[in-house]
Each structure stands twice: as C-alpha cells, then as structure tokens.
Coordinates of N, CA and C in Angstrom, one line a residue:
X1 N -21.5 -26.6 -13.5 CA -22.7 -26.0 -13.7 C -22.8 -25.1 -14.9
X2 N -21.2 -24.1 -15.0 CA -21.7 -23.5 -16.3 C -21.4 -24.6 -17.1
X3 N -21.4 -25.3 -17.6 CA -20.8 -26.5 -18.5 C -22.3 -26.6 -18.9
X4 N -22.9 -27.2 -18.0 CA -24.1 -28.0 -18.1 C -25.3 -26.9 -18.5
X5 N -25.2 -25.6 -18.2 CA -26.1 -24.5 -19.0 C -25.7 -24.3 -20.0
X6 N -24.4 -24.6 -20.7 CA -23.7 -24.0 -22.0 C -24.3 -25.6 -22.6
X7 N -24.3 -26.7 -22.4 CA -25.3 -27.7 -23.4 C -26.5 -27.7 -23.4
X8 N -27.1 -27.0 -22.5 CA -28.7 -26.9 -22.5 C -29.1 -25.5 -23.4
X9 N -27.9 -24.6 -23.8 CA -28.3 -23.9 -25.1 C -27.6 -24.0 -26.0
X10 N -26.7 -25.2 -26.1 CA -26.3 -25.6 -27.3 C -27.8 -26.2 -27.9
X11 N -28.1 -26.7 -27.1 CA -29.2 -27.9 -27.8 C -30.5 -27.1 -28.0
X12 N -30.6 -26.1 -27.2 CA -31.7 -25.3 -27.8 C -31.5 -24.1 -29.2
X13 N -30.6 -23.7 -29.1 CA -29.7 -23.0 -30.2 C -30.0 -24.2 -31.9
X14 N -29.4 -25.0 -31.3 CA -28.9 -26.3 -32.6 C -30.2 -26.8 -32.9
X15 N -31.5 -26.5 -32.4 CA -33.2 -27.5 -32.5 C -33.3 -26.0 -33.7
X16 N -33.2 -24.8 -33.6 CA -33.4 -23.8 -34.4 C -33.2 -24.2 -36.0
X17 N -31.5 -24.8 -35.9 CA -31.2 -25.8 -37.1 C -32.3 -26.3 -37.9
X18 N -33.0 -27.0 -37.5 CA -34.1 -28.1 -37.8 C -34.9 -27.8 -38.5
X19 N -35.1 -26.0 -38.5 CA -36.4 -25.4 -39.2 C -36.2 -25.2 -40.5
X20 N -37.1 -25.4 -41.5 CA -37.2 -25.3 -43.1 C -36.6 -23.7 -43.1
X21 N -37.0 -22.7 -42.7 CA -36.4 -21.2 -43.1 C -34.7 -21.4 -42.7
X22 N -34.1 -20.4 -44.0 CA -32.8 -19.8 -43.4 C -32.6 -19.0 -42.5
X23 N -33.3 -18.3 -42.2 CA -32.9 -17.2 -40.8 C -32.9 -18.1 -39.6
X24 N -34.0 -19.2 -39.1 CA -34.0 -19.4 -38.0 C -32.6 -20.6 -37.7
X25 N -32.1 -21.1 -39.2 CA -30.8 -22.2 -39.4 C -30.0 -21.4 -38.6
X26 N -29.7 -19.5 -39.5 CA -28.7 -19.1 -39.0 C -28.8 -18.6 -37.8
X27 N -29.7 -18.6 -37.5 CA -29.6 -17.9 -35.8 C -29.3 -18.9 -34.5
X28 N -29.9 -19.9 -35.4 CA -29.3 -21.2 -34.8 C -28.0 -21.8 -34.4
X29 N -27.7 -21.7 -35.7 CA -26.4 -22.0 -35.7 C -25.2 -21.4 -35.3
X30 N -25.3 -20.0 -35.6 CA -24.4 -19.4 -35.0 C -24.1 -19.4 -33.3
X31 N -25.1 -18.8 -32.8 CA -25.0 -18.9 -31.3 C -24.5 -20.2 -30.6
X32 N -24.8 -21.2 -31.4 CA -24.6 -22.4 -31.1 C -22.7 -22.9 -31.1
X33 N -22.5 -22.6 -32.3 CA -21.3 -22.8 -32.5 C -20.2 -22.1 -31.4
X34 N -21.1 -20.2 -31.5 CA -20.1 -20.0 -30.1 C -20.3 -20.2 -29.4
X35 N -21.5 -20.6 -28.1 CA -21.3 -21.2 -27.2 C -20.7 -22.2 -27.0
X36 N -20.5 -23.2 -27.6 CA -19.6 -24.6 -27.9 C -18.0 -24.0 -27.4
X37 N -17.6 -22.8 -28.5 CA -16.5 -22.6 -28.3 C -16.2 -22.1 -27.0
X38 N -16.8 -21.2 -26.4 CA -17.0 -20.8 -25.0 C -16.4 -21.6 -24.3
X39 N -17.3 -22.6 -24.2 CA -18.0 -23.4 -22.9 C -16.4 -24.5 -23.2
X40 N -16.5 -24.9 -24.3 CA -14.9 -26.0 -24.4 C -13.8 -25.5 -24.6
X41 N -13.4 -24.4 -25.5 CA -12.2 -24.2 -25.5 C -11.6 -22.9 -24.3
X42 N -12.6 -22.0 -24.1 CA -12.1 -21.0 -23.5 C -12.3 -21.4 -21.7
X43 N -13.5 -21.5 -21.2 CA -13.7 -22.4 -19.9 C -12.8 -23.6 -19.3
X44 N -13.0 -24.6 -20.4 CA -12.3 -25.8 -20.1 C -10.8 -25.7 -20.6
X45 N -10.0 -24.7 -21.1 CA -8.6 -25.0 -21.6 C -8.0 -24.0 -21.5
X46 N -8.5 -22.6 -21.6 CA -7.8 -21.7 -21.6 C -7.6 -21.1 -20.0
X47 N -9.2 -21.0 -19.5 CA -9.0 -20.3 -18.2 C -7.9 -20.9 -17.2
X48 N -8.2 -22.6 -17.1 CA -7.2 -23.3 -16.5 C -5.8 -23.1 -16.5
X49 N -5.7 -22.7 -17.7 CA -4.1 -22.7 -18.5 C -3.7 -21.6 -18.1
X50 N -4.4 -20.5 -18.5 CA -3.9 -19.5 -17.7 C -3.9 -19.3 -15.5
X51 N -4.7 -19.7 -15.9 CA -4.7 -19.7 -13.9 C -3.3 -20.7 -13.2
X52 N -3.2 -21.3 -13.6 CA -1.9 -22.6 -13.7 C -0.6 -21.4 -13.6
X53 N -0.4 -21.1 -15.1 CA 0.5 -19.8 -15.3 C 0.9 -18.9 -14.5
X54 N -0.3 -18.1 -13.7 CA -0.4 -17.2 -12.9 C 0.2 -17.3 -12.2
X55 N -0.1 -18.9 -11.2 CA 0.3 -19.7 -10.0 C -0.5 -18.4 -8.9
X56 N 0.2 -18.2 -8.1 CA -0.6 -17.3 -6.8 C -1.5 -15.9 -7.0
X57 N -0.7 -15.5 -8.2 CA -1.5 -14.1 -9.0 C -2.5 -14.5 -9.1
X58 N -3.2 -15.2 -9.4 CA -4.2 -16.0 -9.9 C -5.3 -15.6 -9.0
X59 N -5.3 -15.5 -7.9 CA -5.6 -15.7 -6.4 C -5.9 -14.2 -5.7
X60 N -5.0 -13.3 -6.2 CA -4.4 -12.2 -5.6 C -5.9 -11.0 -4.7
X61 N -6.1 -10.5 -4.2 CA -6.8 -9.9 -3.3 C -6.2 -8.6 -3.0
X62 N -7.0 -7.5 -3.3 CA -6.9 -6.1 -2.8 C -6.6 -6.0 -1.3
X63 N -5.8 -5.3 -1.1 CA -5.1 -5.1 0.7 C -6.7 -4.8 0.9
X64 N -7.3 -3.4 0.5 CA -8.4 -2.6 1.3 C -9.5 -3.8 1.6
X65 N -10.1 -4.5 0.3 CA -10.8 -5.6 -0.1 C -10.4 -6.7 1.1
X66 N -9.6 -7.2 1.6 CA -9.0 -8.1 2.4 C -8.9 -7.8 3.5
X67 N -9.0 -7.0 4.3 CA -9.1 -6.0 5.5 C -11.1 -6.2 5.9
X68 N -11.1 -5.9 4.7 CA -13.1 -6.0 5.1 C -13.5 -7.0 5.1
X69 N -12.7 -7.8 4.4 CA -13.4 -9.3 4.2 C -13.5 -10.4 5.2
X70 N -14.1 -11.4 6.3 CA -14.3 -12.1 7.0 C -12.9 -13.2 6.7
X71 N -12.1 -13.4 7.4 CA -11.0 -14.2 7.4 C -11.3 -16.0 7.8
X72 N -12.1 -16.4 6.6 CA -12.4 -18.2 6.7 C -11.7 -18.8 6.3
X73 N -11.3 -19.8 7.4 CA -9.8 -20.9 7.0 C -11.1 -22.7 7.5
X74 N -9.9 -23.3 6.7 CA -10.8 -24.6 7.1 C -9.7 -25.5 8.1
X75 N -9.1 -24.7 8.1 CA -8.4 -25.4 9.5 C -8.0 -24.5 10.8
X76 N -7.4 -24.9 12.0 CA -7.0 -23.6 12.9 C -5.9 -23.5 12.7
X77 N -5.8 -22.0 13.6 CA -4.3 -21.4 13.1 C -3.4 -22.1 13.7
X78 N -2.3 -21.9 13.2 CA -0.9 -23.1 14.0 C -0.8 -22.8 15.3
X79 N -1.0 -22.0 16.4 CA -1.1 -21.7 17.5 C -2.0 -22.8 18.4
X80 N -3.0 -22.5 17.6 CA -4.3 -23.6 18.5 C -4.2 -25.0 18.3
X81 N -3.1 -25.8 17.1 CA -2.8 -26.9 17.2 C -2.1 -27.8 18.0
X82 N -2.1 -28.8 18.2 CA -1.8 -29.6 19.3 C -0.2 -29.9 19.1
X83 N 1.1 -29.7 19.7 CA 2.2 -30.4 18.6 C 2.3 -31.5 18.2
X84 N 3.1 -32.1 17.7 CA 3.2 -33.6 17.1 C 4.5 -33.8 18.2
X85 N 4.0 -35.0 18.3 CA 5.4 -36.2 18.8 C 6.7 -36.1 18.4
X86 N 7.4 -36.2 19.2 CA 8.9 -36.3 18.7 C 9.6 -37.8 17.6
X87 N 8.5 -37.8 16.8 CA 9.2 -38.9 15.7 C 8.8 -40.0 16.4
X88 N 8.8 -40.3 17.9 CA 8.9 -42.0 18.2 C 7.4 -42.6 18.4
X89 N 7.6 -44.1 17.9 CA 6.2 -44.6 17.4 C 5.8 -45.0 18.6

C-alpha cells in the first residue's frame, strides 16, 4: 500500500516535469526523485535489512505496554491442544 501511494506521487510529482516554466520542473522533480528514493531504497532494502539484523529486537514490546495490551494468538495455548500420537501410523 505504501509502495503504491509513493507511485501515485511519483507520477504526480514527475507530470510537474512537463511544464514549460523552471520552477514547476524543479518542484517536480525534486520531490519526485526523493520519494522514489524513499519508497525503493529505504522501504524496500533498508528497513528489511535492518529488521532481519535485529532478528527478535525487531519485535521488542514495553513490559508496561504489554501488560495493557489484549494478548491475540492465532493459535491455542499448548495446554488446550489435543496431544499427538505416539509416532505409530
């Protein structure tokens, strides 16, 4: 989704281009260029990269913050599962 907002003002940014005046080229252009950068190198290469890095940090949650917060799992707790079979088919 942000991907797809960051090309919908690249393209409005870069139509600025088009106009006979310099100011509205540069106003154009510039924004344009950084959003580009934004949206592909920092979004798509960096954040990942670093979140990867982090590994669990990444994730990490305030005790107080985590205490207040609603505890949603998408599965049940090991308690309420059924056990597995002893290996035989």
């Amino acid at each position: 989704m942000i991907t797809a907002a960051a090309v919908i003002m690249i393209v409005v940014f870069a139509a600025f281009v088009l106009s006979p005046s310099r100011m509205p080229q540069r106003f154009g252009l510039g924004p344009a260029v950084a959003i580009l950068l934004d949206a592909v190198v920092i979004r798509c290469l960096i954040v990942p990269a670093v979140m990867h890095l982090m590994g669990r940090w990444a994730w990490w949650l305030p005790a107080p913050l985590a205490r207040r917060l609603p505890r949603v799992t998408l599965e049940r707790p090991r308690a309420d599962r059924p056990e597995r079979a002893s290996g035989r088919a």
